[in-house]
mmCIF file of C-alpha atoms in Angstrom:
data_model
loop_
_atom_site.group_PDB
_atom_site.id
_atom_site.type_symbol
_atom_site.label_atom_id
_atom_site.label_comp_id
_atom_site.label_asym_id
_atom_site.label_seq_id
_atom_site.Cartn_x
_atom_site.Cartn_y
_atom_site.Cartn_z
ATOM 1 C CA MET A 1 -16.847 -31.223 -13.168
ATOM 2 C CA GLY A 2 -15.805 -29.521 -9.987
ATOM 3 C CA LYS A 3 -14.550 -25.967 -9.355
ATOM 4 C CA ARG A 4 -11.495 -25.252 -10.767
ATOM 5 C CA ARG A 5 -8.835 -23.767 -8.380
ATOM 6 C CA TYR A 6 -5.649 -21.983 -9.479
ATOM 7 C CA ILE A 7 -3.062 -19.516 -8.389
ATOM 8 C CA PHE A 8 -2.081 -16.509 -10.136
ATOM 9 C CA THR A 9 0.968 -14.198 -9.107
ATOM 10 C CA SER A 10 1.645 -10.761 -9.426
ATOM 11 C CA GLU A 11 4.697 -8.626 -8.467
ATOM 12 C CA SER A 12 5.150 -4.764 -7.355
ATOM 13 C CA VAL A 13 8.402 -3.020 -6.810
ATOM 14 C CA SER A 14 9.461 -0.291 -4.564
ATOM 15 C CA GLU A 15 10.132 3.361 -5.753
ATOM 16 C CA GLY A 16 13.688 2.610 -4.749
ATOM 17 C CA HIS A 17 14.136 -0.397 -7.414
ATOM 18 C CA PRO A 18 16.487 0.618 -10.015
ATOM 19 C CA ASP A 19 14.232 0.554 -13.125
ATOM 20 C CA LYS A 20 11.570 2.604 -10.969
ATOM 21 C CA ILE A 21 14.341 5.140 -10.269
ATOM 22 C CA CYS A 22 14.660 5.534 -13.803
ATOM 23 C CA ASP A 23 10.977 5.755 -14.453
ATOM 24 C CA GLN A 24 10.651 8.425 -11.790
ATOM 25 C CA ILE A 25 13.362 10.565 -13.293
ATOM 26 C CA SER A 26 11.780 10.207 -16.760
ATOM 27 C CA ASP A 27 8.436 11.156 -15.763
ATOM 28 C CA ALA A 28 9.869 14.138 -13.676
ATOM 29 C CA ILE A 29 11.524 15.697 -16.757
ATOM 30 C CA LEU A 30 8.515 15.454 -18.816
ATOM 31 C CA ASP A 31 6.502 17.031 -16.077
ATOM 32 C CA ALA A 32 9.107 19.888 -15.926
ATOM 33 C CA PHE A 33 8.313 20.567 -19.791
ATOM 34 C CA LEU A 34 4.763 20.131 -19.530
ATOM 35 C CA GLU A 35 4.622 22.634 -16.358
ATOM 36 C CA GLN A 36 6.476 25.098 -19.006
ATOM 37 C CA ASP A 37 4.172 24.543 -21.428
ATOM 38 C CA GLU A 38 1.263 25.082 -18.979
ATOM 39 C CA ASN A 39 2.480 28.199 -18.023
ATOM 40 C CA SER A 40 3.361 29.673 -21.556
ATOM 41 C CA ARG A 41 -0.137 28.673 -22.753
ATOM 42 C CA VAL A 42 -1.733 30.637 -20.013
ATOM 43 C CA ALA A 43 0.371 33.655 -20.910
ATOM 44 C CA ILE A 44 -0.264 33.232 -24.828
ATOM 45 C CA GLU A 45 -3.872 33.015 -24.398
ATOM 46 C CA CYS A 46 -4.399 36.081 -22.286
ATOM 47 C CA ALA A 47 -2.381 37.807 -25.458
ATOM 48 C CA VAL A 48 -4.355 36.611 -28.317
ATOM 49 C CA ALA A 49 -7.807 35.017 -28.771
ATOM 50 C CA PHE A 50 -6.934 31.957 -30.503
ATOM 51 C CA LEU A 51 -3.578 29.861 -30.186
ATOM 52 C CA GLU A 52 -3.079 28.575 -33.729
ATOM 53 C CA GLN A 53 0.422 26.944 -33.362
ATOM 54 C CA ASP A 54 1.025 23.913 -31.334
ATOM 55 C CA GLU A 55 3.070 25.018 -28.329
ATOM 56 C CA ASN A 56 3.391 21.371 -26.795
ATOM 57 C CA SER A 57 6.204 19.892 -25.748
ATOM 58 C CA ARG A 58 7.312 16.499 -27.500
ATOM 59 C CA VAL A 59 8.974 14.513 -25.014
ATOM 60 C CA ALA A 60 10.421 10.960 -25.050
ATOM 61 C CA ILE A 61 12.984 10.381 -22.257
ATOM 62 C CA GLU A 62 14.653 7.592 -21.123
ATOM 63 C CA CYS A 63 17.373 6.786 -18.398
ATOM 64 C CA ALA A 64 19.507 4.158 -17.303
ATOM 65 C CA VAL A 65 21.583 3.916 -13.670
ATOM 66 C CA LYS A 66 24.188 1.710 -12.572
ATOM 67 C CA ASP A 67 26.427 2.337 -9.530
ATOM 68 C CA ASN A 68 26.526 5.965 -9.140
ATOM 69 C CA PHE A 69 26.208 6.955 -12.696
ATOM 70 C CA LEU A 70 22.948 8.290 -14.397
ATOM 71 C CA LEU A 71 22.457 8.549 -18.024
ATOM 72 C CA ILE A 72 19.571 10.569 -19.572
ATOM 73 C CA CYS A 73 18.874 9.896 -23.195
ATOM 74 C CA GLY A 74 16.271 10.624 -25.759
ATOM 75 C CA GLU A 75 14.362 13.370 -27.990
ATOM 76 C CA ILE A 76 12.719 16.641 -26.900
ATOM 77 C CA THR A 77 11.318 19.369 -28.780
ATOM 78 C CA SER A 78 9.911 22.030 -26.688
ATOM 79 C CA LYS A 79 10.071 26.096 -26.243
ATOM 80 C CA GLY A 80 10.746 25.444 -22.499
ATOM 81 C CA LYS A 81 14.023 25.247 -20.952
ATOM 82 C CA VAL A 82 14.738 22.666 -17.988
ATOM 83 C CA ASP A 83 17.603 21.589 -16.354
ATOM 84 C CA MET A 84 17.446 18.018 -16.230
ATOM 85 C CA GLU A 85 20.339 17.174 -14.315
ATOM 86 C CA SER A 86 18.740 19.136 -11.234
ATOM 87 C CA VAL A 87 15.287 17.633 -11.745
ATOM 88 C CA ALA A 88 17.010 14.176 -11.830
ATOM 89 C CA ARG A 89 18.932 14.806 -8.561
ATOM 90 C CA LYS A 90 15.756 16.137 -7.183
ATOM 91 C CA ALA A 91 13.911 12.882 -7.986
ATOM 92 C CA ILE A 92 16.625 10.553 -6.943
ATOM 93 C CA LEU A 93 16.740 12.264 -3.399
ATOM 94 C CA SER A 94 12.985 12.173 -2.883
ATOM 95 C CA VAL A 95 13.409 8.475 -3.035
ATOM 96 C CA GLY A 96 15.778 8.442 -0.329
ATOM 97 C CA TYR A 97 19.204 7.959 -2.142
ATOM 98 C CA ASN A 98 20.969 10.577 -0.035
ATOM 99 C CA ASP A 99 23.845 8.449 1.251
ATOM 100 C CA ASP A 100 27.139 7.331 -0.051
ATOM 101 C CA ARG A 101 26.669 4.083 1.799
ATOM 102 C CA TYR A 102 23.789 3.135 -0.423
ATOM 103 C CA GLY A 103 26.365 3.019 -3.453
ATOM 104 C CA PHE A 104 23.926 5.560 -5.228
ATOM 105 C CA ASN A 105 23.478 9.087 -4.026
ATOM 106 C CA GLY A 106 21.532 11.958 -5.744
ATOM 107 C CA ASN A 107 23.996 14.308 -4.325
ATOM 108 C CA THR A 108 27.046 13.045 -5.936
ATOM 109 C CA CYS A 109 26.010 10.621 -8.817
ATOM 110 C CA GLN A 110 27.523 11.392 -12.239
ATOM 111 C CA ILE A 111 25.038 12.488 -14.777
ATOM 112 C CA ASP A 112 25.336 12.264 -18.598
ATOM 113 C CA THR A 113 22.654 13.747 -21.001
ATOM 114 C CA ARG A 114 22.407 12.671 -24.337
ATOM 115 C CA VAL A 115 19.158 14.203 -25.920
ATOM 116 C CA SER A 116 18.488 15.796 -29.505
ATOM 117 C CA GLU A 117 15.235 17.128 -31.038
ATOM 118 C CA GLN A 118 12.352 14.776 -32.300
ATOM 119 C CA SER A 119 12.546 13.939 -35.794
ATOM 120 C CA PRO A 120 10.414 16.171 -38.179
ATOM 121 C CA GLU A 121 9.241 13.169 -39.851
ATOM 122 C CA ILE A 122 7.249 12.214 -36.888
ATOM 123 C CA ALA A 123 6.514 15.642 -35.900
ATOM 124 C CA GLN A 124 4.768 16.441 -39.153
ATOM 125 C CA GLY A 125 2.533 13.602 -38.139
ATOM 126 C CA VAL A 126 1.458 14.533 -34.857
ATOM 127 C CA ASP A 127 1.045 18.378 -35.264
ATOM 128 C CA GLU A 128 -1.956 19.239 -32.998
ATOM 129 C CA ARG A 129 -3.534 21.783 -35.892
ATOM 130 C CA THR A 130 -5.607 20.720 -38.887
ATOM 131 C CA ILE A 131 -3.758 20.747 -41.853
ATOM 132 C CA ASP A 132 -4.852 20.186 -45.350
ATOM 133 C CA GLY A 133 -7.788 18.323 -43.501
ATOM 134 C CA LYS A 134 -5.462 16.127 -41.555
ATOM 135 C CA GLU A 135 -6.023 15.821 -37.699
ATOM 136 C CA GLN A 136 -3.446 15.162 -35.272
ATOM 137 C CA GLY A 137 -2.394 11.517 -35.768
ATOM 138 C CA ALA A 138 -0.585 9.150 -33.407
ATOM 139 C CA GLY A 139 2.804 9.407 -32.461
ATOM 140 C CA ASP A 140 4.011 6.132 -33.405
ATOM 141 C CA GLN A 141 2.403 2.805 -34.679
ATOM 142 C CA GLY A 142 1.445 0.358 -32.082
ATOM 143 C CA ILE A 143 -1.016 -1.742 -29.932
ATOM 144 C CA MET A 144 -2.463 -0.789 -26.576
ATOM 145 C CA PHE A 145 -4.606 -3.102 -24.057
ATOM 146 C CA GLY A 146 -6.586 -1.825 -21.533
ATOM 147 C CA TYR A 147 -8.101 -4.250 -18.799
ATOM 148 C CA ALA A 148 -10.736 -4.212 -15.719
ATOM 149 C CA THR A 149 -12.279 -6.464 -13.535
ATOM 150 C CA ASN A 150 -14.866 -6.315 -10.822
ATOM 151 C CA GLU A 151 -12.949 -8.770 -8.527
ATOM 152 C CA THR A 152 -11.798 -5.857 -6.331
ATOM 153 C CA PRO A 153 -13.220 -1.990 -5.756
ATOM 154 C CA GLU A 154 -10.644 -0.721 -7.751
ATOM 155 C CA PHE A 155 -11.575 -2.672 -10.722
ATOM 156 C CA MET A 156 -8.349 -4.449 -10.652
ATOM 157 C CA PRO A 157 -6.902 -8.243 -10.279
ATOM 158 C CA LEU A 158 -6.386 -8.717 -6.823
ATOM 159 C CA PRO A 159 -2.768 -9.761 -6.805
ATOM 160 C CA ILE A 160 -1.467 -6.926 -8.419
ATOM 161 C CA ILE A 161 -3.692 -4.205 -5.854
ATOM 162 C CA LEU A 162 -2.516 -6.272 -2.877
ATOM 163 C CA ALA A 163 1.516 -6.125 -4.344
ATOM 164 C CA HIS A 164 1.338 -2.245 -4.919
ATOM 165 C CA LYS A 165 -0.061 -1.731 -1.585
ATOM 166 C CA LEU A 166 2.294 -3.653 0.085
ATOM 167 C CA MET A 167 4.990 -1.993 -1.598
ATOM 168 C CA LYS A 168 3.357 1.753 -0.569
ATOM 169 C CA LYS A 169 3.006 0.681 2.872
ATOM 170 C CA ARG A 170 6.582 -0.315 3.148
ATOM 171 C CA THR A 171 7.520 3.182 1.630
ATOM 172 C CA GLU A 172 5.354 4.852 4.238
ATOM 173 C CA LEU A 173 6.841 3.256 7.270
ATOM 174 C CA ARG A 174 10.256 3.843 5.829
ATOM 175 C CA LYS A 175 9.732 7.391 5.347
ATOM 176 C CA SER A 176 8.004 7.692 8.620
ATOM 177 C CA GLY A 177 11.012 6.321 10.439
ATOM 178 C CA GLU A 178 9.046 3.549 11.928
ATOM 179 C CA LEU A 179 10.978 1.076 10.198
ATOM 180 C CA PHE A 180 14.221 3.343 10.106
ATOM 181 C CA TYR A 181 16.312 0.317 9.088
ATOM 182 C CA ILE A 182 14.509 -0.041 5.849
ATOM 183 C CA ARG A 183 16.647 1.144 2.745
ATOM 184 C CA PRO A 184 14.857 2.200 -0.758
ATOM 185 C CA ASP A 185 15.033 -0.947 -2.874
ATOM 186 C CA GLY A 186 12.342 -3.731 -2.274
ATOM 187 C CA LYS A 187 10.008 -6.132 -4.165
ATOM 188 C CA ALA A 188 6.784 -7.706 -3.416
ATOM 189 C CA GLN A 189 5.243 -10.802 -4.947
ATOM 190 C CA VAL A 190 1.529 -12.112 -4.195
ATOM 191 C CA SER A 191 0.239 -15.241 -5.206
ATOM 192 C CA VAL A 192 -3.694 -15.616 -5.046
ATOM 193 C CA GLU A 193 -5.549 -18.598 -5.104
ATOM 194 C CA TYR A 194 -8.786 -18.586 -7.280
ATOM 195 C CA GLU A 195 -11.926 -20.628 -7.477
ATOM 196 C CA ASP A 196 -13.926 -20.519 -10.773
ATOM 197 C CA GLY A 197 -12.204 -17.309 -11.578
ATOM 198 C CA LYS A 198 -12.767 -15.395 -8.394
ATOM 199 C CA PRO A 199 -10.133 -14.765 -5.739
ATOM 200 C CA VAL A 200 -10.564 -16.888 -2.696
ATOM 201 C CA ARG A 201 -7.330 -16.337 -0.592
ATOM 202 C CA VAL A 202 -3.700 -15.344 -0.596
ATOM 203 C CA ASP A 203 -1.455 -18.668 -1.002
ATOM 204 C CA SER A 204 1.801 -16.903 -0.567
ATOM 205 C CA ILE A 205 3.872 -13.603 -0.354
ATOM 206 C CA VAL A 206 7.241 -13.059 -1.182
ATOM 207 C CA PHE A 207 8.657 -10.134 0.232
ATOM 208 C CA SER A 208 12.271 -8.588 -0.097
ATOM 209 C CA THR A 209 13.366 -5.523 1.392
ATOM 210 C CA GLN A 210 16.751 -3.672 1.334
ATOM 211 C CA HIS A 211 17.781 -2.718 4.952
ATOM 212 C CA ASP A 212 20.631 -1.662 6.977
ATOM 213 C CA GLU A 213 23.682 -3.777 8.263
ATOM 214 C CA ASN A 214 23.435 -5.340 11.440
ATOM 215 C CA VAL A 215 19.592 -5.823 11.679
ATOM 216 C CA GLU A 216 18.548 -9.566 12.758
ATOM 217 C CA TYR A 217 16.397 -11.197 10.208
ATOM 218 C CA GLU A 218 14.066 -12.232 12.766
ATOM 219 C CA LYS A 219 13.295 -8.457 13.527
ATOM 220 C CA ILE A 220 12.980 -7.734 9.793
ATOM 221 C CA LYS A 221 10.429 -11.071 9.396
ATOM 222 C CA LYS A 222 8.362 -9.958 12.538
ATOM 223 C CA ASP A 223 7.966 -6.405 11.424
ATOM 224 C CA VAL A 224 7.429 -6.753 7.529
ATOM 225 C CA ILE A 225 4.496 -9.387 8.891
ATOM 226 C CA GLU A 226 2.927 -7.619 11.389
ATOM 227 C CA LYS A 227 3.215 -4.067 10.019
ATOM 228 C CA ILE A 228 2.891 -4.249 6.584
ATOM 229 C CA ILE A 229 1.495 -7.574 5.371
ATOM 230 C CA GLU A 230 -1.314 -8.188 7.907
ATOM 231 C CA PRO A 231 -2.569 -4.750 8.056
ATOM 232 C CA VAL A 232 -2.741 -4.616 3.774
ATOM 233 C CA CYS A 233 -3.775 -8.249 3.066
ATOM 234 C CA GLY A 234 -6.263 -8.649 6.201
ATOM 235 C CA ASN A 235 -8.974 -11.332 5.634
ATOM 236 C CA TRP A 236 -7.416 -12.268 2.305
ATOM 237 C CA ILE A 237 -4.558 -14.223 4.645
ATOM 238 C CA ASP A 238 -5.081 -17.308 6.663
ATOM 239 C CA GLY A 239 -3.240 -19.933 8.724
ATOM 240 C CA ASN A 240 -1.979 -21.653 5.640
ATOM 241 C CA THR A 241 -0.559 -18.515 3.999
ATOM 242 C CA LYS A 242 3.078 -19.086 3.236
ATOM 243 C CA TYR A 243 5.587 -16.127 3.648
ATOM 244 C CA TYR A 244 8.809 -15.676 2.092
ATOM 245 C CA ILE A 245 10.554 -12.814 3.858
ATOM 246 C CA ASN A 246 14.002 -11.788 2.205
ATOM 247 C CA PRO A 247 14.534 -15.276 0.982
ATOM 248 C CA THR A 248 18.409 -15.216 0.839
ATOM 249 C CA GLY A 249 18.685 -13.783 4.584
ATOM 250 C CA LYS A 250 20.210 -10.505 3.899
ATOM 251 C CA PHE A 251 19.432 -7.981 1.296
ATOM 252 C CA VAL A 252 22.143 -4.728 2.187
ATOM 253 C CA ILE A 253 23.431 -4.151 -1.308
ATOM 254 C CA GLY A 254 20.521 -2.868 -3.642
ATOM 255 C CA GLY A 255 19.636 0.201 -6.001
ATOM 256 C CA PRO A 256 21.918 0.623 -8.775
ATOM 257 C CA ALA A 257 24.755 -0.491 -6.653
ATOM 258 C CA GLY A 258 23.347 -4.248 -6.865
ATOM 259 C CA ASP A 259 21.552 -4.123 -10.425
ATOM 260 C CA SER A 260 21.364 -1.735 -13.363
ATOM 261 C CA GLY A 261 18.051 0.034 -14.039
ATOM 262 C CA VAL A 262 16.426 1.614 -17.382
ATOM 263 C CA THR A 263 13.216 3.361 -17.976
ATOM 264 C CA GLY A 264 10.253 1.224 -19.129
ATOM 265 C CA ARG A 265 11.302 -2.214 -17.785
ATOM 266 C CA LYS A 266 8.634 -2.564 -15.443
ATOM 267 C CA ILE A 267 5.508 -2.704 -17.800
ATOM 268 C CA ILE A 268 3.650 -5.667 -16.317
ATOM 269 C CA VAL A 269 4.120 -3.711 -12.798
ATOM 270 C CA ASP A 270 2.952 -0.534 -14.196
ATOM 271 C CA THR A 271 -0.477 -2.178 -15.612
ATOM 272 C CA TYR A 272 -2.331 -5.145 -14.502
ATOM 273 C CA GLY A 273 0.365 -7.859 -13.174
ATOM 274 C CA GLY A 274 0.005 -9.972 -16.019
ATOM 275 C CA HIS A 275 -3.829 -10.152 -16.162
ATOM 276 C CA GLY A 276 -4.856 -9.090 -19.506
ATOM 277 C CA ARG A 277 -2.433 -8.553 -22.507
ATOM 278 C CA HIS A 278 0.446 -6.029 -23.038
ATOM 279 C CA GLY A 279 1.256 -4.384 -26.184
ATOM 280 C CA GLY A 280 4.779 -3.884 -25.178
ATOM 281 C CA GLY A 281 5.065 0.065 -24.939
ATOM 282 C CA ALA A 282 6.099 1.393 -21.807
ATOM 283 C CA PHE A 283 4.809 4.727 -20.273
ATOM 284 C CA SER A 284 7.237 6.751 -18.454
ATOM 285 C CA GLY A 285 9.297 9.687 -20.290
ATOM 286 C CA LYS A 286 6.460 9.805 -23.126
ATOM 287 C CA ASP A 287 4.297 12.723 -23.720
ATOM 288 C CA PRO A 288 0.475 11.970 -24.512
ATOM 289 C CA SER A 289 0.905 12.521 -28.195
ATOM 290 C CA LYS A 290 2.828 9.058 -27.773
ATOM 291 C CA VAL A 291 -0.012 6.371 -28.037
ATOM 292 C CA ASP A 292 1.766 3.921 -25.934
ATOM 293 C CA ARG A 293 0.736 6.173 -23.095
ATOM 294 C CA SER A 294 -2.296 7.687 -23.898
ATOM 295 C CA GLY A 295 -3.737 4.860 -25.960
ATOM 296 C CA ALA A 296 -3.154 2.490 -22.733
ATOM 297 C CA TYR A 297 -4.929 5.129 -20.411
ATOM 298 C CA ILE A 298 -8.060 5.381 -22.739
ATOM 299 C CA THR A 299 -8.378 1.562 -22.954
ATOM 300 C CA ARG A 300 -8.252 1.398 -19.430
ATOM 301 C CA TYR A 301 -10.939 4.145 -19.018
ATOM 302 C CA ILE A 302 -13.134 2.172 -21.618
ATOM 303 C CA ALA A 303 -12.629 -1.035 -20.193
ATOM 304 C CA LYS A 304 -13.417 0.328 -16.622
ATOM 305 C CA ASN A 305 -16.539 1.734 -17.472
ATOM 306 C CA ILE A 306 -17.660 -1.063 -19.201
ATOM 307 C CA VAL A 307 -17.165 -3.300 -16.260
ATOM 308 C CA ALA A 308 -18.504 -0.738 -13.889
ATOM 309 C CA SER A 309 -21.892 -0.478 -16.049
ATOM 310 C CA GLY A 310 -22.441 -4.253 -15.759
ATOM 311 C CA LEU A 311 -22.078 -5.078 -19.338
ATOM 312 C CA ALA A 312 -19.364 -7.480 -18.511
ATOM 313 C CA ASP A 313 -17.545 -8.841 -15.264
ATOM 314 C CA LYS A 314 -14.018 -8.608 -17.024
ATOM 315 C CA CYS A 315 -13.086 -6.783 -19.795
ATOM 316 C CA GLU A 316 -9.978 -6.104 -22.145
ATOM 317 C CA ILE A 317 -9.770 -3.545 -24.944
ATOM 318 C CA GLN A 318 -7.106 -3.864 -27.747
ATOM 319 C CA ILE A 319 -6.738 -0.685 -29.818
ATOM 320 C CA SER A 320 -3.823 -0.048 -32.639
ATOM 321 C CA TYR A 321 -2.679 2.957 -34.494
ATOM 322 C CA ALA A 322 -0.526 3.831 -37.325
ATOM 323 C CA ILE A 323 1.660 6.686 -37.185
ATOM 324 C CA GLY A 324 0.467 10.179 -38.241
ATOM 325 C CA VAL A 325 -3.142 8.710 -38.721
ATOM 326 C CA ALA A 326 -6.012 9.829 -36.512
ATOM 327 C CA GLU A 327 -8.422 7.019 -36.626
ATOM 328 C CA PRO A 328 -7.653 3.578 -34.889
ATOM 329 C CA VAL A 329 -6.661 1.019 -37.211
ATOM 330 C CA SER A 330 -8.569 -1.560 -35.307
ATOM 331 C CA ILE A 331 -10.699 -2.107 -31.926
ATOM 332 C CA LEU A 332 -11.059 -5.440 -30.096
ATOM 333 C CA VAL A 333 -13.261 -6.106 -26.937
ATOM 334 C CA ASN A 334 -12.831 -9.390 -25.347
ATOM 335 C CA CYS A 335 -14.850 -10.092 -22.168
ATOM 336 C CA PHE A 336 -13.646 -13.831 -21.424
ATOM 337 C CA GLY A 337 -17.391 -14.939 -21.670
ATOM 338 C CA THR A 338 -18.650 -12.625 -18.655
ATOM 339 C CA ASN A 339 -20.445 -10.309 -21.102
ATOM 340 C CA LYS A 340 -24.191 -9.647 -20.937
ATOM 341 C CA ILE A 341 -24.516 -8.497 -24.627
ATOM 342 C CA GLU A 342 -22.678 -9.570 -27.556
ATOM 343 C CA GLU A 343 -19.090 -8.410 -27.826
ATOM 344 C CA GLU A 344 -19.893 -7.097 -31.276
ATOM 345 C CA GLU A 345 -22.473 -4.854 -29.835
ATOM 346 C CA ILE A 346 -19.762 -3.686 -27.138
ATOM 347 C CA GLU A 347 -17.390 -2.712 -29.952
ATOM 348 C CA LYS A 348 -20.009 -0.585 -31.516
ATOM 349 C CA ILE A 349 -20.588 1.169 -28.205
ATOM 350 C CA VAL A 350 -16.887 1.565 -27.750
ATOM 351 C CA ARG A 351 -16.872 3.305 -31.181
ATOM 352 C CA GLU A 352 -19.645 5.536 -30.519
ATOM 353 C CA SER A 353 -19.456 6.629 -26.746
ATOM 354 C CA PHE A 354 -15.590 6.778 -26.444
ATOM 355 C CA PRO A 355 -12.848 9.243 -27.621
ATOM 356 C CA LEU A 356 -10.598 7.375 -29.722
ATOM 357 C CA LYS A 357 -8.438 9.864 -31.832
ATOM 358 C CA PRO A 358 -5.065 10.985 -30.149
ATOM 359 C CA ALA A 359 -6.422 14.589 -29.794
ATOM 360 C CA GLU A 360 -9.863 13.492 -28.664
ATOM 361 C CA ILE A 361 -8.289 11.424 -25.949
ATOM 362 C CA ILE A 362 -5.726 13.899 -24.832
ATOM 363 C CA LYS A 363 -8.639 16.369 -24.573
ATOM 364 C CA HIS A 364 -10.851 14.264 -22.629
ATOM 365 C CA LEU A 365 -8.650 12.949 -19.924
ATOM 366 C CA ASP A 366 -6.770 16.175 -19.731
ATOM 367 C CA LEU A 367 -3.645 14.556 -20.240
ATOM 368 C CA LYS A 368 -1.243 17.894 -20.844
ATOM 369 C CA ARG A 369 -1.047 18.377 -17.192
ATOM 370 C CA PRO A 370 2.335 17.805 -15.508
ATOM 371 C CA ILE A 371 0.946 14.722 -13.407
ATOM 372 C CA TYR A 372 3.108 12.251 -14.468
ATOM 373 C CA HIS A 373 5.905 11.501 -11.839
ATOM 374 C CA LYS A 374 3.344 10.317 -9.579
ATOM 375 C CA THR A 375 2.086 7.558 -11.711
ATOM 376 C CA SER A 376 5.553 6.175 -12.198
ATOM 377 C CA THR A 377 5.406 4.084 -9.073
ATOM 378 C CA TYR A 378 2.734 1.798 -7.705
ATOM 379 C CA GLY A 379 0.913 1.323 -10.981
ATOM 380 C CA HIS A 380 -0.666 3.602 -13.272
ATOM 381 C CA PHE A 381 -4.181 2.040 -13.045
ATOM 382 C CA GLY A 382 -6.349 1.377 -9.812
ATOM 383 C CA ARG A 383 -5.517 4.364 -7.740
ATOM 384 C CA ASN A 384 -7.932 6.875 -6.527
ATOM 385 C CA ASP A 385 -6.615 10.056 -7.500
ATOM 386 C CA PRO A 386 -8.389 12.966 -9.013
ATOM 387 C CA ASP A 387 -5.573 13.778 -11.800
ATOM 388 C CA PHE A 388 -5.784 10.160 -12.922
ATOM 389 C CA LYS A 389 -8.660 10.836 -15.035
ATOM 390 C CA TRP A 390 -8.635 7.501 -17.011
ATOM 391 C CA GLU A 391 -9.803 5.971 -13.606
ATOM 392 C CA ASN A 392 -13.134 8.104 -13.731
ATOM 393 C CA LEU A 393 -16.424 5.898 -14.024
ATOM 394 C CA ASP A 394 -18.199 8.981 -15.595
ATOM 395 C CA LYS A 395 -19.864 6.710 -18.460
ATOM 396 C CA ALA A 396 -21.029 3.787 -16.445
ATOM 397 C CA ASP A 397 -24.338 5.159 -15.732
ATOM 398 C CA ASP A 398 -25.139 6.098 -19.304
ATOM 399 C CA LEU A 399 -24.104 2.715 -20.517
ATOM 400 C CA ARG A 400 -26.064 1.049 -17.812
ATOM 401 C CA LYS A 401 -29.143 2.956 -18.552
ATOM 402 C CA LYS A 402 -29.010 2.364 -22.283
ATOM 403 C CA TYR A 403 -27.737 -1.056 -22.716
ATOM 404 C CA CYS A 404 -28.358 -3.175 -19.411
#
């Protein structure tokens, strides 16, 4: 049989996309509470030798936007006080929605806040203290997946990495003023041709960018190809690569004026672009006691270290939890036939070598820091940021020495 060739497509969206606006606001509010926790914890630890009570904020915030209106809703239990409206306006303005011409303006938009305290029935299961022999449990039931592949230096699938980089480059040129006519909203879709599971070229790119009125289509197309696509995609594109730049010909109305947005609606953009599976739980606006977030981060960390060690070329980790229970309900390793030792053996390694209980995960990855606003755009994985400790490869050498 000949080598199998196929095309796989992933997309990314800009920080001005309506759903991503909501993700950024939710995570900015989360960070504001975590920052107060951090300041409070330092003060308390200076005053007493041991901190016996849980001082951590519990945050689950979601947002919805449409036209010039923002709804903030969810549950928060915290000793901190945050002006959520002020945080939201700052996040919106940082994206670039600062002009009434866009139909959404951080200075003038109406904001409605509907927030209550976290249910005490949930809180009693996720308290950080050990009570009656019980450890901190998961903040909810659920399944999480982590994935890694050696097809790129980031240990990520090529289609989603290129899509994110296209959107990030677009934002850089917009904010620098080099492409002054570009407005905040935009999308990129990258189709990569694979041969026997390895990427060989980019087959097509769909690139949609919001823009000012009275900008010629040919100028937009030329600028996008020459200043964004070619610098980012480099040797992956060739003479047969197809471009679809603003396929409808015009994209002036965008953001919440053109479409509604909701927190947590871009879960595939946030993860692996469709490679690997997804448990269904979103990340933004959730503090790390929610295993939707911390569980997804630790499974990425595990999968990346397994691949970096050489135990497999690709690795997907599934983990599941029950609310209020510390130990995972299940762990599954899938290496898609690329594993160098038996997958059952890798599962044992995972259980022995990696933190899996919620409190252990939070401590190992240092997840109580206010670092989440910057995770909310351009993907949570595959980024070289020292604050994203789930991207660390500190276990890879030990795994290589012991098992390869």
